[in-house]
């Protein structure tokens, strides 16, 4: 009887192994010019990216990864250093990638998945948008307002294209979900926390995922983001209805009102009469100490002549920020929304750090990309 049980157990184990083997997906292919590079296969989760597997590539650059098939569309990526190819998986499919390093992020072909092909299209569009935006930002012949207007128009056109030809066309698809989280620098292109029209985009995909993948965590996450966005819009509407007309800010610069490291509310426009360097900063970045030292030298040199720094920290850790700014002599405020800050959107900040110069009449004069010699520009305005 015991022998019969052992045989049954072996058969059951074999069936289980065969079953598991069938419920897997495969991502395979070839990456040329990447000998001895480590190729990582990573899961792009809702909150973090985790490494699932890796391989050191040889002369032929061939690779093959296999994982258990997800119950609903899931996102993964192939990565060598900072070169990334995004893929989505929603079944036991086999996706094949043919790429060339070191331009793997743009120079690749994908087969076996329509979703992955669409994701490639969206990724290339996003890269092109970033290049065009940077070209405008670095054009020293454009005034700040003209540059910002051009970039915002470019972003609007991009979003309308993606909404029409991708998201609203097939909101149940993985590539539509992927499109929702595209960025320009640190700024979400579709941001329901600050744009009421973007709430509708998130809600459309969330509703569709409810139908096709009713228990998917990602679908619930979309609903939560859309609901949070609606709450924010209600709060903003209520605040706008209670604004005292006599306190409307200067037309020349968009006001920022945040609490400083001593607990006092500080308005950017209250510095009218001074030459102000509006600085967006993250103290946790590696190059922060050197940058702060440079600012301090400028401040010590020109503060007596009417120069001021209004520094907006985007650090997530409030205690760390207070420690870093305790001895700084200028205005140090912090935006708790971090890289999702409304201020970044208003000032069209795509990478941090970034800064602007404001004249004594509260007019925005230039941004970092338009300044070759910061000290010389400060002296002009003083």
XYZ file of N, CA and C in Angstrom, residues 223-327:
315
model
N -8.148 53.440 -9.734
C -9.323 54.028 -9.072
C -8.899 54.922 -7.911
N -7.957 54.451 -7.113
C -7.500 55.235 -5.965
C -6.884 56.561 -6.408
N -6.104 56.526 -7.482
C -5.482 57.748 -7.994
C -6.547 58.721 -8.509
N -7.534 58.193 -9.240
C -8.609 59.043 -9.770
C -9.422 59.670 -8.634
N -9.711 58.886 -7.600
C -10.480 59.394 -6.449
C -9.696 60.477 -5.724
N -8.392 60.248 -5.547
C -7.549 61.254 -4.899
C -7.533 62.543 -5.718
N -7.465 62.387 -7.045
C -7.491 63.553 -7.914
C -8.784 64.349 -7.775
N -9.918 63.649 -7.700
C -11.212 64.328 -7.536
C -11.275 65.081 -6.205
N -10.722 64.478 -5.154
C -10.687 65.153 -3.852
C -9.844 66.421 -3.929
N -8.687 66.324 -4.586
C -7.818 67.495 -4.731
C -8.505 68.613 -5.496
N -9.242 68.238 -6.551
C -9.943 69.243 -7.345
C -11.021 69.949 -6.510
N -11.719 69.193 -5.663
C -12.731 69.806 -4.786
C -12.083 70.799 -3.826
N -10.936 70.403 -3.276
C -10.229 71.279 -2.333
C -9.771 72.554 -3.029
N -9.194 72.400 -4.244
C -8.737 73.569 -4.994
C -9.889 74.509 -5.339
N -11.038 73.921 -5.689
C -12.205 74.732 -6.022
C -12.674 75.520 -4.811
N -12.710 74.856 -3.657
C -13.131 75.529 -2.426
C -12.171 76.652 -2.067
N -10.861 76.399 -2.250
C -9.874 77.423 -1.933
C -10.008 78.616 -2.861
N -10.252 78.354 -4.141
C -10.354 79.456 -5.104
C -11.568 80.329 -4.833
N -12.600 79.736 -4.250
C -13.817 80.491 -3.964
C -13.673 81.382 -2.734
N -12.634 81.115 -1.929
C -12.457 81.897 -0.702
C -11.286 82.868 -0.790
N -10.667 82.986 -1.973
C -9.520 83.883 -2.120
C -9.967 85.343 -2.074
N -9.297 86.125 -1.256
C -9.546 87.558 -1.155
C -8.952 88.232 -2.396
N -9.779 88.968 -3.128
C -9.318 89.591 -4.369
C -8.134 90.517 -4.132
N -8.026 91.112 -2.934
C -6.934 92.030 -2.640
C -5.602 91.319 -2.482
N -5.649 89.966 -2.387
C -4.417 89.204 -2.173
C -3.984 88.438 -3.414
N -4.588 88.767 -4.549
C -4.196 88.113 -5.792
C -2.745 88.464 -6.091
N -1.956 87.486 -6.522
C -0.520 87.672 -6.679
C -0.169 88.547 -7.868
N 1.094 88.981 -7.871
C 1.616 89.781 -8.966
C 1.515 89.012 -10.273
N 1.285 89.735 -11.356
C 1.134 89.078 -12.648
C 2.464 88.564 -13.198
N 3.581 89.195 -12.777
C 4.868 88.871 -13.361
C 5.434 87.532 -12.960
N 5.049 86.990 -11.836
C 5.604 85.724 -11.366
C 4.503 84.920 -10.679
N 4.540 83.622 -10.821
C 3.557 82.770 -10.156
C 3.970 82.595 -8.703
N 3.088 82.952 -7.804
C 3.447 82.911 -6.386
C 3.589 81.473 -5.894
N 4.478 81.312 -4.935
C 4.620 80.054 -4.200
C 4.476 80.399 -2.730
N 3.630 79.673 -2.033
C 3.426 79.909 -0.604
C 3.614 78.586 0.138
N 4.763 78.447 0.785
C 5.089 77.218 1.509
C 5.691 77.569 2.866
N 5.665 76.601 3.768
C 6.184 76.807 5.115
C 7.695 76.600 5.139
N 8.412 77.532 5.801
C 9.871 77.405 5.848
C 10.319 76.495 6.993
N 11.621 76.369 7.159
C 12.158 75.441 8.148
C 12.004 75.925 9.585
N 11.398 77.105 9.760
C 11.100 77.615 11.109
C 9.591 77.624 11.376
N 8.813 77.072 10.416
C 7.371 76.970 10.603
C 6.601 78.181 10.147
N 7.240 79.096 9.426
C 6.583 80.326 8.980
C 6.195 80.217 7.506
N 4.981 80.670 7.163
C 4.530 80.660 5.774
C 5.259 81.755 5.014
N 5.909 81.379 3.912
C 6.689 82.341 3.136
C 6.180 82.402 1.704
N 5.804 83.601 1.270
C 5.352 83.835 -0.103
C 6.531 84.301 -0.950
N 6.664 83.733 -2.123
C 7.704 84.169 -3.050
C 7.521 85.637 -3.415
N 6.282 86.053 -3.641
C 6.016 87.434 -4.078
C 6.288 88.471 -2.982
N 6.423 88.025 -1.733
C 6.762 88.961 -0.657
C 8.195 89.490 -0.779
N 8.978 88.870 -1.657
C 10.369 89.277 -1.837
C 10.516 90.349 -2.918
N 9.396 90.918 -3.359
C 9.442 91.993 -4.349
C 10.355 93.109 -3.855
N 11.177 93.637 -4.751
C 12.158 94.641 -4.368
C 13.558 94.064 -4.289
N 13.646 92.730 -4.290
C 14.935 92.044 -4.289
C 15.127 91.288 -5.605
N 16.369 90.995 -5.908
C 16.673 90.078 -7.005
C 16.676 88.676 -6.405
N 15.820 87.813 -6.922
C 15.597 86.510 -6.281
C 16.038 85.368 -7.192
N 16.748 84.428 -6.608
C 17.032 83.168 -7.275
C 16.056 82.138 -6.718
N 15.089 81.748 -7.542
C 14.114 80.722 -7.162
C 14.739 79.369 -7.493
N 14.995 78.578 -6.476
C 15.771 77.346 -6.638
C 14.952 76.128 -6.229
N 14.845 75.149 -7.151
C 14.209 73.864 -6.848
C 15.322 72.854 -6.591
N 15.300 72.253 -5.408
C 16.469 71.499 -4.955
C 16.059 70.229 -4.209
N 16.943 69.239 -4.259
C 16.778 68.010 -3.465
C 18.083 67.791 -2.708
N 18.029 67.923 -1.393
C 19.247 67.825 -0.582
C 19.796 66.403 -0.541
N 18.966 65.422 -0.847
C 19.416 64.034 -0.815
C 20.276 63.663 -2.023
N 20.341 64.537 -3.049
C 21.144 64.242 -4.223
C 22.637 64.332 -3.898
N 23.413 63.555 -4.624
C 24.847 63.456 -4.344
C 25.577 64.781 -4.509
N 25.175 65.577 -5.505
C 25.896 66.822 -5.766
C 25.346 68.014 -4.983
N 24.434 67.772 -4.043
C 23.822 68.855 -3.282
C 24.833 69.686 -2.488
N 25.769 69.089 -1.751
C 26.703 69.908 -0.961
C 27.486 70.915 -1.797
N 27.990 70.482 -2.958
C 28.759 71.387 -3.808
C 27.888 72.523 -4.327
N 26.649 72.199 -4.653
C 25.736 73.213 -5.186
C 25.381 74.237 -4.105
N 25.125 73.769 -2.901
C 24.802 74.665 -1.785
C 25.985 75.578 -1.484
N 27.206 75.047 -1.582
C 28.402 75.853 -1.343
C 28.496 76.993 -2.356
N 28.191 76.698 -3.626
C 28.217 77.728 -4.677
C 27.173 78.808 -4.405
N 25.968 78.379 -4.043
C 24.909 79.344 -3.731
C 25.283 80.213 -2.534
N 25.923 79.590 -1.559
C 26.294 80.331 -0.351
C 27.321 81.416 -0.664
N 28.268 81.115 -1.537
C 29.267 82.111 -1.932
C 28.596 83.303 -2.617
N 27.638 83.005 -3.509
C 26.915 84.081 -4.186
C 26.073 84.889 -3.195
N 25.425 84.206 -2.283
C 24.572 84.881 -1.298
C 25.408 85.805 -0.410
N 26.534 85.298 0.096
C 27.389 86.104 0.966
C 27.920 87.343 0.234
N 28.144 87.203 -1.049
C 28.728 88.274 -1.839
C 27.728 89.376 -2.189
N 26.452 88.976 -2.439
C 25.493 89.945 -2.989
C 24.243 90.187 -2.125
N 24.134 89.508 -1.014
C 22.934 89.658 -0.177
C 22.737 91.104 0.282
N 23.814 91.780 0.633
C 23.720 93.159 1.116
C 23.241 94.118 0.032
N 23.379 93.707 -1.246
C 22.943 94.564 -2.353
C 21.506 94.273 -2.783
N 20.845 93.329 -2.104
C 19.446 93.040 -2.418
C 19.214 91.705 -3.098
N 20.169 90.786 -2.968
C 20.019 89.452 -3.557
C 19.442 88.489 -2.517
N 18.475 87.656 -2.934
C 17.858 86.686 -2.028
C 17.676 85.354 -2.754
N 17.644 84.286 -1.980
C 17.387 82.941 -2.499
C 16.099 82.423 -1.875
N 15.188 81.969 -2.715
C 13.968 81.299 -2.250
C 14.099 79.860 -2.728
N 14.464 78.970 -1.799
C 14.805 77.595 -2.164
C 13.678 76.626 -1.776
N 13.173 75.920 -2.791
C 12.090 74.958 -2.591
C 12.686 73.545 -2.566
N 12.635 72.915 -1.413
C 13.120 71.539 -1.291
C 12.014 70.564 -1.675
N 12.399 69.509 -2.395
C 11.464 68.451 -2.778
C 11.807 67.143 -2.080
N 12.594 67.243 -1.000
C 12.995 66.047 -0.256
C 11.797 65.423 0.454
N 11.665 64.091 0.390
C 10.534 63.426 1.043
C 10.626 63.394 2.566
N 11.852 63.456 3.100
C 12.069 63.349 4.545
C 12.161 64.744 5.153
N 11.124 65.145 5.883
C 11.071 66.496 6.456
C 12.179 66.718 7.489
N 12.420 65.711 8.334
C 13.436 65.847 9.371
C 14.821 66.055 8.747
N 15.122 65.272 7.714
C 16.399 65.400 7.016
C 16.541 66.797 6.412
N 15.464 67.294 5.800
C 15.484 68.626 5.203
C 15.767 69.696 6.254
N 15.132 69.612 7.398
C 15.346 70.612 8.448
C 16.787 70.590 8.949
N 17.362 69.393 9.034
C 18.761 69.292 9.437
C 19.681 69.969 8.423
N 19.401 69.740 7.127
C 20.255 70.267 6.066
C 20.146 71.784 5.914
N 19.017 72.350 6.306
C 18.790 73.781 6.069
C 18.894 74.627 7.329
N 19.165 74.008 8.461
C 19.168 74.730 9.740
C 20.120 75.922 9.736
N 21.254 75.796 9.069
C 22.259 76.863 9.093
C 22.260 77.725 7.830
